[in-house]
Amino acid sequence: MQDKEPLTKTEAAYWLLRRDILNTKLRPGASLKLSALRDAYGVGWTPLREALSRLEAEKLVTAISNRGFAVAPVSRTELEDLMRARMVVELPLLLESIEKGGQAWESTVVTAHYRLSRCKIVPDAASEEMADEWDEKHTAFHAALLSAATSNWLLRFQGTISDQLRRHHRFLGLAPTQRAAAGLTIGYETAVAALRDAMAIEHHTELMEAALDRDIERARALMTEHIGYTLQVYVRSEDEDGEREPLKLRSGA
């Protein structure tokens, strides 16, 4: 929750719900019944409705005719769209950051990478606390890479995309283990391997080194590859045979 004083009841409800949606404590597609939310968060009907309407505008919540609200679902189509949007917005920010970043930017990137490298997480046995820490450090690393960019609008769009992708990342990180717990073990090892590969520090190290070396073309190629890892996790989690081709992203344009 943002550190604002004092928060109105609507703002408090908004930040609490938003937090639990982003970390998937409120699962994608879950029904958001006002009576249950009121009991869980200790907030009245009006603040809850106003908060949910605000979250609907951010595409984190969907309104269902005559049935109230639900957490926005996670889907392959949505993930592909978000990844394309990330390519359009984040690549220019990264390249601008590489061109303009000075010693302070370099130090910020190196520090963020070190903190991410110290975050140990086992993809097939991660606790909520471990997942929270990795999310925080991973987001901070990518923010550091972009921190020398100056386009406020692109940075604002990037923040919105990052929040949406965080839900997908968190959901996908839990999917293989949950499927196995439900007895759906076919494809489990493949899905976990894809998740482990996506979270590997080596990819982030290569990206950091390309950025610090001011190697624009290598940074562009590595970021394009990096963005594609999330879809591979989704494909391996959802496809029992694991043979479907991942989305091909273009680094140009």
XYZ file of C-alpha atoms in Angstrom, residues 10-217:
208
model
C -12.222 3.959 -0.493
C -8.465 4.419 -0.935
C -7.765 1.861 1.794
C -10.074 -0.660 0.140
C -8.522 0.045 -3.254
C -4.926 -0.506 -2.143
C -5.758 -3.638 -0.129
C -7.664 -5.226 -3.004
C -5.069 -4.170 -5.548
C -2.260 -5.698 -3.496
C -4.068 -9.022 -3.138
C -4.992 -9.119 -6.828
C -1.418 -8.448 -7.956
C 0.049 -11.130 -5.699
C -2.828 -13.492 -6.682
C -4.059 -13.934 -3.125
C -7.298 -13.105 -4.911
C -7.033 -15.587 -7.767
C -7.619 -14.721 -11.448
C -11.266 -15.286 -12.303
C -12.369 -15.444 -8.653
C -15.763 -13.983 -7.818
C -15.572 -10.842 -5.657
C -18.618 -10.987 -3.430
C -19.144 -7.789 -1.494
C -20.285 -9.571 1.665
C -17.153 -11.724 1.750
C -14.891 -8.741 0.987
C -16.543 -6.678 3.697
C -15.831 -9.399 6.259
C -12.270 -9.992 5.021
C -11.182 -6.356 4.813
C -13.449 -4.662 7.323
C -14.625 -2.092 4.773
C -18.200 -1.004 4.048
C -20.296 -1.519 0.909
C -19.809 1.927 -0.639
C -15.995 2.067 -0.353
C -15.788 -1.483 -1.737
C -17.957 -0.664 -4.752
C -15.962 2.483 -5.486
C -12.662 0.616 -5.121
C -13.842 -2.188 -7.399
C -14.981 0.308 -10.031
C -11.542 1.913 -9.941
C -9.872 -1.488 -10.301
C -12.197 -2.290 -13.199
C -10.912 0.832 -14.981
C -7.378 -0.577 -14.534
C -8.446 -3.930 -16.044
C -7.649 -5.748 -12.807
C -11.322 -6.458 -12.136
C -14.187 -7.278 -14.494
C -17.859 -6.424 -13.984
C -20.253 -9.304 -14.640
C -23.797 -8.366 -15.630
C -26.176 -8.997 -12.705
C -23.455 -10.930 -10.885
C -21.150 -8.267 -9.457
C -17.387 -8.337 -9.923
C -14.613 -10.862 -10.497
C -10.827 -10.726 -10.625
C -9.685 -10.278 -14.224
C -8.795 -13.681 -15.694
C -5.386 -14.791 -16.905
C -5.196 -16.152 -20.445
C -2.704 -16.888 -23.177
C -4.343 -14.257 -25.411
C -4.011 -11.613 -22.696
C -0.415 -12.608 -22.004
C 0.536 -12.382 -25.673
C -1.049 -8.933 -25.897
C 0.788 -7.744 -22.780
C 4.079 -9.045 -24.116
C 3.629 -7.163 -27.381
C 2.797 -4.021 -25.416
C 5.880 -4.526 -23.268
C 8.039 -4.785 -26.384
C 6.650 -1.524 -27.759
C 7.035 0.408 -24.496
C 9.994 -1.104 -22.659
C 12.524 -1.498 -25.456
C 12.684 2.259 -26.226
C 12.999 2.986 -22.499
C 15.844 0.489 -22.146
C 17.723 1.862 -25.142
C 17.288 5.457 -23.937
C 18.505 4.434 -20.488
C 21.607 2.811 -21.970
C 22.363 5.918 -24.031
C 21.806 8.433 -21.214
C 22.728 6.515 -18.074
C 25.796 7.639 -16.139
C 27.747 6.229 -13.214
C 24.825 6.578 -10.815
C 22.631 4.550 -13.184
C 25.323 1.884 -13.531
C 25.588 1.591 -9.749
C 21.808 1.296 -9.440
C 21.693 -1.504 -12.005
C 24.585 -3.430 -10.430
C 23.057 -3.130 -6.943
C 19.630 -4.281 -8.134
C 21.185 -7.238 -9.949
C 23.165 -8.238 -6.856
C 20.019 -8.164 -4.713
C 18.166 -10.293 -7.270
C 21.061 -12.770 -7.404
C 20.890 -13.175 -3.619
C 17.186 -14.009 -3.768
C 17.052 -17.795 -3.690
C 13.807 -19.371 -4.842
C 12.919 -22.958 -5.707
C 10.269 -22.783 -8.455
C 8.528 -26.045 -7.524
C 8.561 -25.384 -3.765
C 8.301 -21.622 -3.340
C 6.520 -20.188 -0.323
C 4.421 -17.029 -0.552
C 7.195 -15.131 1.215
C 9.815 -16.361 -1.240
C 7.612 -15.442 -4.189
C 6.978 -11.979 -2.722
C 10.700 -11.352 -2.288
C 11.557 -12.530 -5.801
C 8.766 -10.397 -7.305
C 10.076 -7.341 -5.467
C 13.723 -7.866 -6.446
C 12.890 -8.783 -10.044
C 10.703 -5.712 -10.508
C 13.420 -3.530 -8.950
C 16.058 -4.895 -11.338
C 14.031 -4.097 -14.444
C 13.105 -0.694 -13.023
C 16.807 0.007 -12.480
C 17.582 -0.816 -16.118
C 15.030 1.775 -17.229
C 15.771 4.383 -14.572
C 17.838 6.708 -16.792
C 14.998 7.078 -19.314
C 13.115 10.380 -19.224
C 9.778 9.745 -20.988
C 7.203 10.083 -18.221
C 4.367 8.759 -20.394
C 6.266 5.665 -21.509
C 7.334 5.012 -17.918
C 3.715 5.343 -16.822
C 2.570 2.859 -19.475
C 5.416 0.544 -18.510
C 4.261 0.572 -14.885
C 0.736 -0.420 -15.897
C 1.990 -3.252 -18.095
C 4.371 -4.401 -15.362
C 1.516 -4.662 -12.843
C -0.568 -6.762 -15.221
C 2.365 -9.026 -16.036
C 3.099 -9.432 -12.339
C -0.281 -11.170 -11.941
C 0.540 -13.488 -14.819
C 4.032 -14.217 -13.513
C 2.713 -14.973 -10.036
C -0.101 -17.171 -11.344
C 2.226 -19.085 -13.660
C 4.747 -19.543 -10.886
C 2.126 -21.435 -8.865
C 0.448 -23.293 -11.744
C 2.739 -26.347 -12.121
C 2.723 -27.137 -8.390
C -1.033 -26.660 -8.122
C -1.674 -28.905 -11.123
C 0.535 -31.585 -9.561
C -1.277 -31.261 -6.228
C -4.553 -31.834 -8.097
C -3.129 -35.027 -9.597
C -2.361 -33.505 -13.021
C 1.275 -34.564 -13.170
C 1.611 -34.964 -16.945
C 3.921 -32.222 -18.186
C 4.869 -31.185 -14.632
C 8.623 -31.583 -15.053
C 8.581 -29.698 -18.364
C 6.580 -26.834 -16.847
C 8.881 -26.535 -13.831
C 11.953 -26.620 -16.086
C 10.517 -23.739 -18.156
C 9.781 -21.797 -14.961
C 13.282 -22.410 -13.623
C 14.779 -21.223 -16.907
C 12.649 -18.064 -16.905
C 13.769 -17.169 -13.380
C 17.464 -17.978 -13.880
C 19.869 -15.220 -12.873
C 22.058 -15.906 -15.924
C 19.591 -14.221 -18.296
C 19.486 -11.157 -16.079
C 23.284 -11.094 -15.812
C 23.685 -11.125 -19.596
C 21.146 -8.316 -19.919
C 22.923 -6.249 -17.270
C 26.316 -6.729 -18.912
C 24.998 -5.736 -22.349
C 23.445 -2.598 -20.853
C 26.607 -1.617 -18.973
C 28.710 -2.276 -22.088
C 26.360 0.077 -23.992
C 25.820 -2.728 -26.503
C 22.489 -1.586 -27.957
C 21.926 -4.459 -30.380
